[in-house]
PDB file of C-alpha atoms in Angstrom:
ATOM      1  CA  UNK A   1       9.822  -5.174  17.934  1.00 80.00           C
ATOM      2  CA  UNK A   2       6.343  -4.102  18.945  1.00 89.00           C
ATOM      3  CA  UNK A   3       2.903  -4.924  17.575  1.00 91.00           C
ATOM      4  CA  UNK A   4      -0.139  -3.112  18.904  1.00 93.00           C
ATOM      5  CA  UNK A   5      -3.800  -2.543  18.067  1.00 95.00           C
ATOM      6  CA  UNK A   6      -6.503  -0.008  18.852  1.00 96.00           C
ATOM      7  CA  UNK A   7     -10.043   0.737  17.712  1.00 96.00           C
ATOM      8  CA  UNK A   8     -10.030   3.164  14.763  1.00 95.00           C
ATOM      9  CA  UNK A   9     -13.759   3.518  14.059  1.00 94.00           C
ATOM     10  CA  UNK A  10     -17.185   1.898  14.409  1.00 91.00           C
ATOM     11  CA  UNK A  11     -19.330   1.360  11.316  1.00 86.00           C
ATOM     12  CA  UNK A  12     -22.685  -0.161  12.150  1.00 83.00           C
ATOM     13  CA  UNK A  13     -21.859  -3.328  14.022  1.00 86.00           C
ATOM     14  CA  UNK A  14     -18.302  -3.500  12.675  1.00 90.00           C
ATOM     15  CA  UNK A  15     -15.188  -2.411  14.516  1.00 95.00           C
ATOM     16  CA  UNK A  16     -12.402  -1.109  12.286  1.00 96.00           C
ATOM     17  CA  UNK A  17      -9.041  -1.714  13.943  1.00 97.00           C
ATOM     18  CA  UNK A  18      -5.728   0.058  13.450  1.00 97.00           C
ATOM     19  CA  UNK A  19      -2.656  -2.195  13.809  1.00 96.00           C
ATOM     20  CA  UNK A  20       0.853  -0.825  14.289  1.00 96.00           C
ATOM     21  CA  UNK A  21       4.148  -2.576  13.583  1.00 95.00           C
ATOM     22  CA  UNK A  22       7.262  -0.857  14.939  1.00 95.00           C
ATOM     23  CA  UNK A  23      10.881  -1.957  15.045  1.00 94.00           C
ATOM     24  CA  UNK A  24      13.770  -0.769  17.286  1.00 93.00           C
ATOM     25  CA  UNK A  25      14.932   1.713  14.621  1.00 93.00           C
ATOM     26  CA  UNK A  26      11.599   3.531  14.936  1.00 95.00           C
ATOM     27  CA  UNK A  27      10.206   2.420  11.582  1.00 96.00           C
ATOM     28  CA  UNK A  28       6.451   2.370  12.057  1.00 97.00           C
ATOM     29  CA  UNK A  29       3.748   1.022   9.746  1.00 97.00           C
ATOM     30  CA  UNK A  30       0.057   1.447  10.544  1.00 96.00           C
ATOM     31  CA  UNK A  31      -2.669  -0.626   8.917  1.00 97.00           C
ATOM     32  CA  UNK A  32      -6.459  -0.503   8.954  1.00 96.00           C
ATOM     33  CA  UNK A  33      -8.697  -3.539   8.665  1.00 97.00           C
ATOM     34  CA  UNK A  34     -10.933  -1.387   6.420  1.00 94.00           C
ATOM     35  CA  UNK A  35      -9.783  -2.372   2.945  1.00 92.00           C
ATOM     36  CA  UNK A  36      -6.549  -3.849   4.371  1.00 95.00           C
ATOM     37  CA  UNK A  37      -5.254  -0.290   4.087  1.00 94.00           C
ATOM     38  CA  UNK A  38      -1.725   0.874   4.763  1.00 95.00           C
ATOM     39  CA  UNK A  39      -2.351   4.164   6.554  1.00 92.00           C
ATOM     40  CA  UNK A  40       1.106   5.373   7.580  1.00 93.00           C
ATOM     41  CA  UNK A  41       4.787   4.585   7.070  1.00 94.00           C
ATOM     42  CA  UNK A  42       7.253   6.506   9.266  1.00 94.00           C
ATOM     43  CA  UNK A  43      10.977   6.477  10.016  1.00 95.00           C
ATOM     44  CA  UNK A  44      12.542   9.304  12.076  1.00 93.00           C
ATOM     45  CA  UNK A  45      15.245  11.335  10.307  1.00 91.00           C
ATOM     46  CA  UNK A  46      16.935  14.587  11.324  1.00 85.00           C
ATOM     47  CA  UNK A  47      14.385  15.143  14.086  1.00 85.00           C
ATOM     48  CA  UNK A  48      11.424  14.707  11.716  1.00 86.00           C
ATOM     49  CA  UNK A  49       8.877  11.899  11.688  1.00 88.00           C
ATOM     50  CA  UNK A  50       6.241  12.634   9.009  1.00 86.00           C
ATOM     51  CA  UNK A  51       4.019  10.104   7.289  1.00 86.00           C
ATOM     52  CA  UNK A  52       5.903   9.142   4.105  1.00 89.00           C
ATOM     53  CA  UNK A  53       2.774   7.698   2.486  1.00 85.00           C
ATOM     54  CA  UNK A  54      -0.379   9.418   1.269  1.00 78.00           C
ATOM     55  CA  UNK A  55      -2.895   8.571   3.957  1.00 76.00           C
ATOM     56  CA  UNK A  56      -5.857  10.081   5.739  1.00 81.00           C
ATOM     57  CA  UNK A  57      -6.588  10.714   9.406  1.00 84.00           C
ATOM     58  CA  UNK A  58     -10.225   9.644   9.810  1.00 86.00           C
ATOM     59  CA  UNK A  59     -12.488   7.008   8.331  1.00 88.00           C
ATOM     60  CA  UNK A  60     -14.663   9.797   6.926  1.00 85.00           C
ATOM     61  CA  UNK A  61     -11.697  10.992   4.858  1.00 82.00           C
ATOM     62  CA  UNK A  62     -11.305   7.533   3.338  1.00 83.00           C
ATOM     63  CA  UNK A  63     -15.036   7.344   2.586  1.00 82.00           C
ATOM     64  CA  UNK A  64     -15.375  10.778   0.985  1.00 77.00           C
ATOM     65  CA  UNK A  65     -12.062  11.423  -0.778  1.00 71.00           C
ATOM     66  CA  UNK A  66     -11.539  10.100  -4.321  1.00 64.00           C
ATOM     67  CA  UNK A  67      -9.455   7.011  -4.901  1.00 69.00           C
ATOM     68  CA  UNK A  68      -8.811   4.031  -2.654  1.00 78.00           C
ATOM     69  CA  UNK A  69      -5.527   5.233  -1.171  1.00 80.00           C
ATOM     70  CA  UNK A  70      -3.697   2.620   0.860  1.00 87.00           C
ATOM     71  CA  UNK A  71      -6.225  -0.108   0.065  1.00 90.00           C
ATOM     72  CA  UNK A  72      -5.938  -3.407  -1.752  1.00 90.00           C
ATOM     73  CA  UNK A  73      -8.238  -3.107  -4.767  1.00 86.00           C
ATOM     74  CA  UNK A  74      -9.498  -6.061  -6.789  1.00 84.00           C
ATOM     75  CA  UNK A  75     -10.322  -8.377  -8.353  1.00 87.00           C
ATOM     76  CA  UNK A  76      -9.921  -6.676 -11.752  1.00 76.00           C
ATOM     77  CA  UNK A  77      -9.120  -3.092 -10.890  1.00 62.00           C
ATOM     78  CA  UNK A  78      -8.082  -2.009 -14.413  1.00 56.00           C
ATOM     79  CA  UNK A  79     -11.125  -3.075 -16.389  1.00 48.00           C
ATOM     80  CA  UNK A  80     -13.998  -2.198 -14.063  1.00 47.00           C
ATOM     81  CA  UNK A  81     -15.166   0.501 -11.703  1.00 46.00           C
ATOM     82  CA  UNK A  82     -15.487  -1.850  -8.754  1.00 51.00           C
ATOM     83  CA  UNK A  83     -13.915  -0.899  -5.474  1.00 57.00           C
ATOM     84  CA  UNK A  84     -13.825  -4.662  -4.964  1.00 77.00           C
ATOM     85  CA  UNK A  85     -11.983  -5.525  -1.778  1.00 90.00           C
ATOM     86  CA  UNK A  86     -11.320  -1.926  -0.669  1.00 88.00           C
ATOM     87  CA  UNK A  87     -14.570  -1.358   1.234  1.00 85.00           C
ATOM     88  CA  UNK A  88     -14.692  -4.560   3.270  1.00 91.00           C
ATOM     89  CA  UNK A  89     -13.544  -4.938   6.848  1.00 94.00           C
ATOM     90  CA  UNK A  90     -10.836  -7.618   6.796  1.00 96.00           C
ATOM     91  CA  UNK A  91     -10.126 -10.135   9.556  1.00 97.00           C
ATOM     92  CA  UNK A  92      -6.728  -9.715  11.215  1.00 96.00           C
ATOM     93  CA  UNK A  93      -4.377 -12.070  13.071  1.00 94.00           C
ATOM     94  CA  UNK A  94      -0.971 -11.252  14.517  1.00 92.00           C
ATOM     95  CA  UNK A  95       2.189 -13.147  15.351  1.00 87.00           C
ATOM     96  CA  UNK A  96       5.507 -12.237  16.930  1.00 78.00           C
ATOM     97  CA  UNK A  97       8.758 -13.991  16.167  1.00 73.00           C
ATOM     98  CA  UNK A  98      12.522 -13.571  16.478  1.00 73.00           C
ATOM     99  CA  UNK A  99      13.599 -10.619  14.345  1.00 70.00           C
ATOM    100  CA  UNK A 100      10.179  -9.704  12.933  1.00 74.00           C
ATOM    101  CA  UNK A 101       6.504  -9.147  13.712  1.00 86.00           C
ATOM    102  CA  UNK A 102       3.707 -10.275  11.418  1.00 92.00           C
ATOM    103  CA  UNK A 103       0.219  -9.023  10.603  1.00 96.00           C
ATOM    104  CA  UNK A 104      -2.091 -11.167   8.476  1.00 96.00           C
ATOM    105  CA  UNK A 105      -5.215  -9.662   6.914  1.00 97.00           C
ATOM    106  CA  UNK A 106      -7.723 -12.041   5.346  1.00 98.00           C
ATOM    107  CA  UNK A 107     -10.953 -11.505   3.414  1.00 97.00           C
ATOM    108  CA  UNK A 108     -13.264 -14.434   2.613  1.00 97.00           C
ATOM    109  CA  UNK A 109     -16.030 -13.574   0.131  1.00 94.00           C
ATOM    110  CA  UNK A 110     -18.928 -15.711  -0.995  1.00 93.00           C
ATOM    111  CA  UNK A 111     -20.041 -16.164  -4.618  1.00 91.00           C
ATOM    112  CA  UNK A 112     -20.241 -12.886  -6.549  1.00 86.00           C
ATOM    113  CA  UNK A 113     -19.729 -10.712  -3.456  1.00 89.00           C
ATOM    114  CA  UNK A 114     -16.936  -8.762  -5.141  1.00 88.00           C
ATOM    115  CA  UNK A 115     -18.806  -8.569  -8.445  1.00 84.00           C
ATOM    116  CA  UNK A 116     -16.967 -11.455 -10.121  1.00 87.00           C
ATOM    117  CA  UNK A 117     -18.070 -15.097 -10.479  1.00 90.00           C
ATOM    118  CA  UNK A 118     -17.193 -17.530  -7.716  1.00 93.00           C
ATOM    119  CA  UNK A 119     -15.983 -17.156  -4.149  1.00 95.00           C
ATOM    120  CA  UNK A 120     -12.587 -15.764  -3.185  1.00 95.00           C
ATOM    121  CA  UNK A 121     -10.184 -15.710  -0.266  1.00 97.00           C
ATOM    122  CA  UNK A 122      -7.569 -12.949  -0.256  1.00 97.00           C
ATOM    123  CA  UNK A 123      -4.728 -13.093   2.253  1.00 97.00           C
ATOM    124  CA  UNK A 124      -2.171 -10.340   2.850  1.00 97.00           C
ATOM    125  CA  UNK A 125       0.805 -10.998   5.139  1.00 96.00           C
ATOM    126  CA  UNK A 126       2.915  -8.045   6.307  1.00 96.00           C
ATOM    127  CA  UNK A 127       6.202  -8.507   8.155  1.00 95.00           C
ATOM    128  CA  UNK A 128       8.590  -5.874   9.454  1.00 95.00           C
ATOM    129  CA  UNK A 129      12.179  -6.756  10.332  1.00 93.00           C
ATOM    130  CA  UNK A 130      14.593  -5.052  12.710  1.00 92.00           C
ATOM    131  CA  UNK A 131      16.602  -3.714   9.742  1.00 94.00           C
ATOM    132  CA  UNK A 132      13.675  -1.790   8.167  1.00 96.00           C
ATOM    133  CA  UNK A 133      12.616  -4.405   5.614  1.00 97.00           C
ATOM    134  CA  UNK A 134       8.858  -4.470   5.076  1.00 97.00           C
ATOM    135  CA  UNK A 135       7.638  -7.532   3.162  1.00 97.00           C
ATOM    136  CA  UNK A 136       4.107  -7.935   1.813  1.00 97.00           C
ATOM    137  CA  UNK A 137       2.852 -11.227   0.380  1.00 96.00           C
ATOM    138  CA  UNK A 138      -0.609 -11.243  -1.189  1.00 96.00           C
ATOM    139  CA  UNK A 139      -2.387 -14.457  -2.189  1.00 97.00           C
ATOM    140  CA  UNK A 140      -5.693 -14.809  -4.044  1.00 96.00           C
ATOM    141  CA  UNK A 141      -7.594 -18.115  -4.119  1.00 97.00           C
ATOM    142  CA  UNK A 142     -10.780 -18.564  -6.127  1.00 96.00           C
ATOM    143  CA  UNK A 143     -13.477 -21.181  -6.796  1.00 97.00           C
ATOM    144  CA  UNK A 144     -14.103 -19.912 -10.343  1.00 95.00           C
ATOM    145  CA  UNK A 145     -11.706 -18.653 -13.033  1.00 95.00           C
ATOM    146  CA  UNK A 146     -11.487 -14.878 -12.726  1.00 92.00           C
ATOM    147  CA  UNK A 147      -9.093 -12.184 -14.030  1.00 91.00           C
ATOM    148  CA  UNK A 148      -7.252 -10.556 -11.144  1.00 89.00           C
ATOM    149  CA  UNK A 149      -5.163  -7.399 -10.889  1.00 83.00           C
ATOM    150  CA  UNK A 150      -3.646  -6.719  -7.475  1.00 79.00           C
ATOM    151  CA  UNK A 151      -3.424  -2.983  -6.851  1.00 78.00           C
ATOM    152  CA  UNK A 152      -2.090  -1.895  -3.481  1.00 83.00           C
ATOM    153  CA  UNK A 153      -2.557   1.849  -3.888  1.00 76.00           C
ATOM    154  CA  UNK A 154       0.490   3.216  -2.072  1.00 86.00           C
ATOM    155  CA  UNK A 155       1.616   6.751  -2.938  1.00 83.00           C
ATOM    156  CA  UNK A 156       5.018   7.638  -1.479  1.00 87.00           C
ATOM    157  CA  UNK A 157       5.848  11.151  -0.277  1.00 81.00           C
ATOM    158  CA  UNK A 158       9.498  11.259   0.760  1.00 81.00           C
ATOM    159  CA  UNK A 159       9.716  14.727   2.211  1.00 71.00           C
ATOM    160  CA  UNK A 160      10.088  16.242   5.643  1.00 58.00           C
ATOM    161  CA  UNK A 161       8.677  19.558   4.397  1.00 58.00           C
ATOM    162  CA  UNK A 162       4.951  19.693   5.267  1.00 54.00           C
ATOM    163  CA  UNK A 163       4.189  22.087   2.402  1.00 55.00           C
ATOM    164  CA  UNK A 164       6.399  20.101   0.016  1.00 55.00           C
ATOM    165  CA  UNK A 165       7.981  23.265  -1.350  1.00 52.00           C
ATOM    166  CA  UNK A 166      11.307  21.447  -1.666  1.00 50.00           C
ATOM    167  CA  UNK A 167      11.177  18.315  -3.799  1.00 61.00           C
ATOM    168  CA  UNK A 168      14.409  16.581  -4.657  1.00 70.00           C
ATOM    169  CA  UNK A 169      13.352  12.996  -5.207  1.00 81.00           C
ATOM    170  CA  UNK A 170      15.697  10.946  -7.362  1.00 89.00           C
ATOM    171  CA  UNK A 171      14.498   7.775  -9.083  1.00 93.00           C
ATOM    172  CA  UNK A 172      16.617   4.863 -10.264  1.00 96.00           C
ATOM    173  CA  UNK A 173      15.154   1.847 -12.058  1.00 96.00           C
ATOM    174  CA  UNK A 174      17.178  -1.367 -12.048  1.00 95.00           C
ATOM    175  CA  UNK A 175      20.164   0.721 -10.948  1.00 94.00           C
ATOM    176  CA  UNK A 176      19.875   3.251 -13.800  1.00 96.00           C
ATOM    177  CA  UNK A 177      18.871   6.905 -13.134  1.00 96.00           C
ATOM    178  CA  UNK A 178      15.368   7.576 -14.425  1.00 94.00           C
ATOM    179  CA  UNK A 179      13.304  10.733 -14.737  1.00 90.00           C
ATOM    180  CA  UNK A 180      10.317  10.970 -12.445  1.00 87.00           C
ATOM    181  CA  UNK A 181       7.264  10.309 -14.632  1.00 89.00           C
ATOM    182  CA  UNK A 182       4.785  13.097 -15.295  1.00 85.00           C
ATOM    183  CA  UNK A 183       2.060  10.650 -16.373  1.00 89.00           C
ATOM    184  CA  UNK A 184       1.279   7.027 -15.564  1.00 90.00           C
ATOM    185  CA  UNK A 185       4.074   4.818 -16.923  1.00 93.00           C
ATOM    186  CA  UNK A 186       4.597   1.050 -17.150  1.00 93.00           C
ATOM    187  CA  UNK A 187       8.170  -0.246 -16.940  1.00 94.00           C
ATOM    188  CA  UNK A 188       9.580  -3.706 -17.607  1.00 94.00           C
ATOM    189  CA  UNK A 189      11.354  -3.732 -14.249  1.00 95.00           C
ATOM    190  CA  UNK A 190      10.877  -5.101 -10.761  1.00 95.00           C
ATOM    191  CA  UNK A 191      13.276  -3.006  -8.689  1.00 97.00           C
ATOM    192  CA  UNK A 192      13.639   0.732  -8.110  1.00 97.00           C
ATOM    193  CA  UNK A 193      14.994   3.219  -5.620  1.00 96.00           C
ATOM    194  CA  UNK A 194      13.338   6.502  -4.688  1.00 93.00           C
ATOM    195  CA  UNK A 195      15.359   8.952  -2.594  1.00 91.00           C
ATOM    196  CA  UNK A 196      14.869  12.407  -1.127  1.00 87.00           C
ATOM    197  CA  UNK A 197      17.167  14.496   1.057  1.00 84.00           C
ATOM    198  CA  UNK A 198      16.185  12.669   4.257  1.00 88.00           C
ATOM    199  CA  UNK A 199      14.851   9.243   3.209  1.00 91.00           C
ATOM    200  CA  UNK A 200      15.423   6.560   0.613  1.00 94.00           C
ATOM    201  CA  UNK A 201      13.365   3.500  -0.209  1.00 95.00           C
ATOM    202  CA  UNK A 202      14.218   0.474  -2.278  1.00 97.00           C
ATOM    203  CA  UNK A 203      11.200  -1.265  -3.781  1.00 97.00           C
ATOM    204  CA  UNK A 204      11.339  -4.765  -5.274  1.00 97.00           C
ATOM    205  CA  UNK A 205       8.768  -7.312  -6.372  1.00 96.00           C
ATOM    206  CA  UNK A 206       8.527 -10.719  -7.994  1.00 95.00           C
ATOM    207  CA  UNK A 207       6.143  -9.256 -10.589  1.00 93.00           C
ATOM    208  CA  UNK A 208       7.882  -8.530 -13.936  1.00 94.00           C
ATOM    209  CA  UNK A 209       6.561  -4.978 -14.391  1.00 94.00           C
ATOM    210  CA  UNK A 210       5.926  -1.820 -12.389  1.00 93.00           C
ATOM    211  CA  UNK A 211       3.393   0.940 -12.852  1.00 92.00           C
ATOM    212  CA  UNK A 212       4.488   4.402 -11.727  1.00 93.00           C
ATOM    213  CA  UNK A 213       1.994   7.234 -11.415  1.00 89.00           C
ATOM    214  CA  UNK A 214       2.607  10.788 -10.102  1.00 83.00           C
ATOM    215  CA  UNK A 215      -1.124  11.072  -9.275  1.00 76.00           C
ATOM    216  CA  UNK A 216      -1.529  14.440 -10.921  1.00 71.00           C
ATOM    217  CA  UNK A 217      -5.195  14.555  -9.889  1.00 69.00           C
ATOM    218  CA  UNK A 218      -4.213  14.771  -6.216  1.00 67.00           C
ATOM    219  CA  UNK A 219      -3.684  18.315  -5.024  1.00 62.00           C
ATOM    220  CA  UNK A 220      -4.562  20.815  -2.341  1.00 60.00           C
ATOM    221  CA  UNK A 221      -8.242  19.889  -2.305  1.00 61.00           C
ATOM    222  CA  UNK A 222      -7.888  16.162  -1.689  1.00 58.00           C
ATOM    223  CA  UNK A 223      -4.388  15.466  -0.335  1.00 55.00           C
ATOM    224  CA  UNK A 224      -4.933  15.511   3.412  1.00 54.00           C
ATOM    225  CA  UNK A 225      -2.217  13.362   5.028  1.00 51.00           C
ATOM    226  CA  UNK A 226      -2.882  15.356   8.192  1.00 48.00           C
ATOM    227  CA  UNK A 227      -1.843  18.659   6.574  1.00 48.00           C
ATOM    228  CA  UNK A 228      -3.923  20.861   4.295  1.00 44.00           C
ATOM    229  CA  UNK A 229      -2.483  22.658   1.305  1.00 45.00           C
ATOM    230  CA  UNK A 230       0.078  20.163   0.027  1.00 50.00           C
ATOM    231  CA  UNK A 231       0.670  21.058  -3.646  1.00 46.00           C
ATOM    232  CA  UNK A 232       2.252  17.810  -4.743  1.00 56.00           C
ATOM    233  CA  UNK A 233       2.451  14.103  -3.983  1.00 60.00           C
ATOM    234  CA  UNK A 234       5.208  11.647  -4.534  1.00 71.00           C
ATOM    235  CA  UNK A 235       4.958   8.467  -6.540  1.00 84.00           C
ATOM    236  CA  UNK A 236       2.402   5.663  -6.705  1.00 88.00           C
ATOM    237  CA  UNK A 237       4.138   2.298  -7.259  1.00 91.00           C
ATOM    238  CA  UNK A 238       2.238  -0.842  -8.250  1.00 90.00           C
ATOM    239  CA  UNK A 239       3.502  -4.296  -9.346  1.00 91.00           C
ATOM    240  CA  UNK A 240       2.021  -5.589 -12.590  1.00 89.00           C
ATOM    241  CA  UNK A 241       1.823  -9.012 -14.277  1.00 87.00           C
ATOM    242  CA  UNK A 242       3.475  -9.659 -17.612  1.00 83.00           C
ATOM    243  CA  UNK A 243       1.825  -7.646 -20.356  1.00 79.00           C
ATOM    244  CA  UNK A 244       0.156  -5.397 -17.751  1.00 77.00           C
ATOM    245  CA  UNK A 245      -3.021  -7.407 -18.184  1.00 82.00           C
ATOM    246  CA  UNK A 246      -4.954  -9.122 -15.378  1.00 87.00           C
ATOM    247  CA  UNK A 247      -3.953 -12.725 -14.718  1.00 89.00           C
ATOM    248  CA  UNK A 248      -6.569 -15.457 -14.965  1.00 91.00           C
ATOM    249  CA  UNK A 249      -6.626 -17.117 -11.550  1.00 94.00           C
ATOM    250  CA  UNK A 250      -8.158 -20.589 -11.486  1.00 96.00           C
ATOM    251  CA  UNK A 251      -9.297 -22.980  -8.749  1.00 97.00           C
ATOM    252  CA  UNK A 252      -6.350 -24.802  -7.212  1.00 96.00           C
ATOM    253  CA  UNK A 253      -3.812 -22.351  -8.694  1.00 96.00           C
ATOM    254  CA  UNK A 254      -3.577 -19.308  -6.368  1.00 96.00           C
ATOM    255  CA  UNK A 255      -2.018 -16.025  -7.449  1.00 94.00           C
ATOM    256  CA  UNK A 256       0.760 -14.799  -5.137  1.00 95.00           C
ATOM    257  CA  UNK A 257       2.640 -11.492  -5.395  1.00 95.00           C
ATOM    258  CA  UNK A 258       5.424 -10.437  -3.017  1.00 96.00           C
ATOM    259  CA  UNK A 259       6.825  -6.934  -2.614  1.00 96.00           C
ATOM    260  CA  UNK A 260       9.598  -5.645  -0.375  1.00 97.00           C
ATOM    261  CA  UNK A 261      10.344  -2.106   0.750  1.00 97.00           C
ATOM    262  CA  UNK A 262      13.530  -1.213   2.602  1.00 98.00           C
ATOM    263  CA  UNK A 263      13.400   2.263   4.096  1.00 97.00           C
ATOM    264  CA  UNK A 264      16.543   4.178   5.072  1.00 96.00           C
ATOM    265  CA  UNK A 265      16.895   7.396   7.031  1.00 93.00           C
ATOM    266  CA  UNK A 266      19.788   9.593   5.916  1.00 85.00           C
TER     267      UNK A 266
END
């Protein structure tokens, strides 16, 4: 297991850092302290090692392209236009242990700094195991009751074809084959599998619902991912609370959501 860091960009007096977790199988996840973003997810297969997640190359891309790809957006991302936590530079700590490495990203905001009443502390813990299991645990603590929707905007692109001219992704939900959605869809499920010809991922969460979105607005003009001209993206997956409504988080009762992704190379 390896855990490394390097400077990604300077913004004013802030240093934005890129952290990399990598296991012996070659699964690599790169994070940015800017917005607690997930920038890249890679696992070599058949001699290929593309980024399997929609992500950008430079900070300027993240600042100018629409959407908050890879970022943790809150507090109430469904009922406001706030970028919330996506445009802050989070504090990072790392730890290494037997069988896994850990990256913790934490954002402490004073009263009303994210546009909602009260102060908040948001903590995201990422671990990567030797057998390609990536676990993310997100916790929100608040000093004032506030509705919270946790949206980690991760759009998966399981293809080794840079132009994405061959798309053969298969989706199963709770073990049952399911058509890939053509519009944003909410499902009463907390486990799915998405597979292409070279990679497969299993996604699970302790939230009772999932939102799936093919991100039809992303196309050649704004899907960089290091390669221009990609005509299609994969699938945006987001855990949702019961009823798909924000949860009211109160002082002394933190909100915690855990997701797990197991990535397999065929």
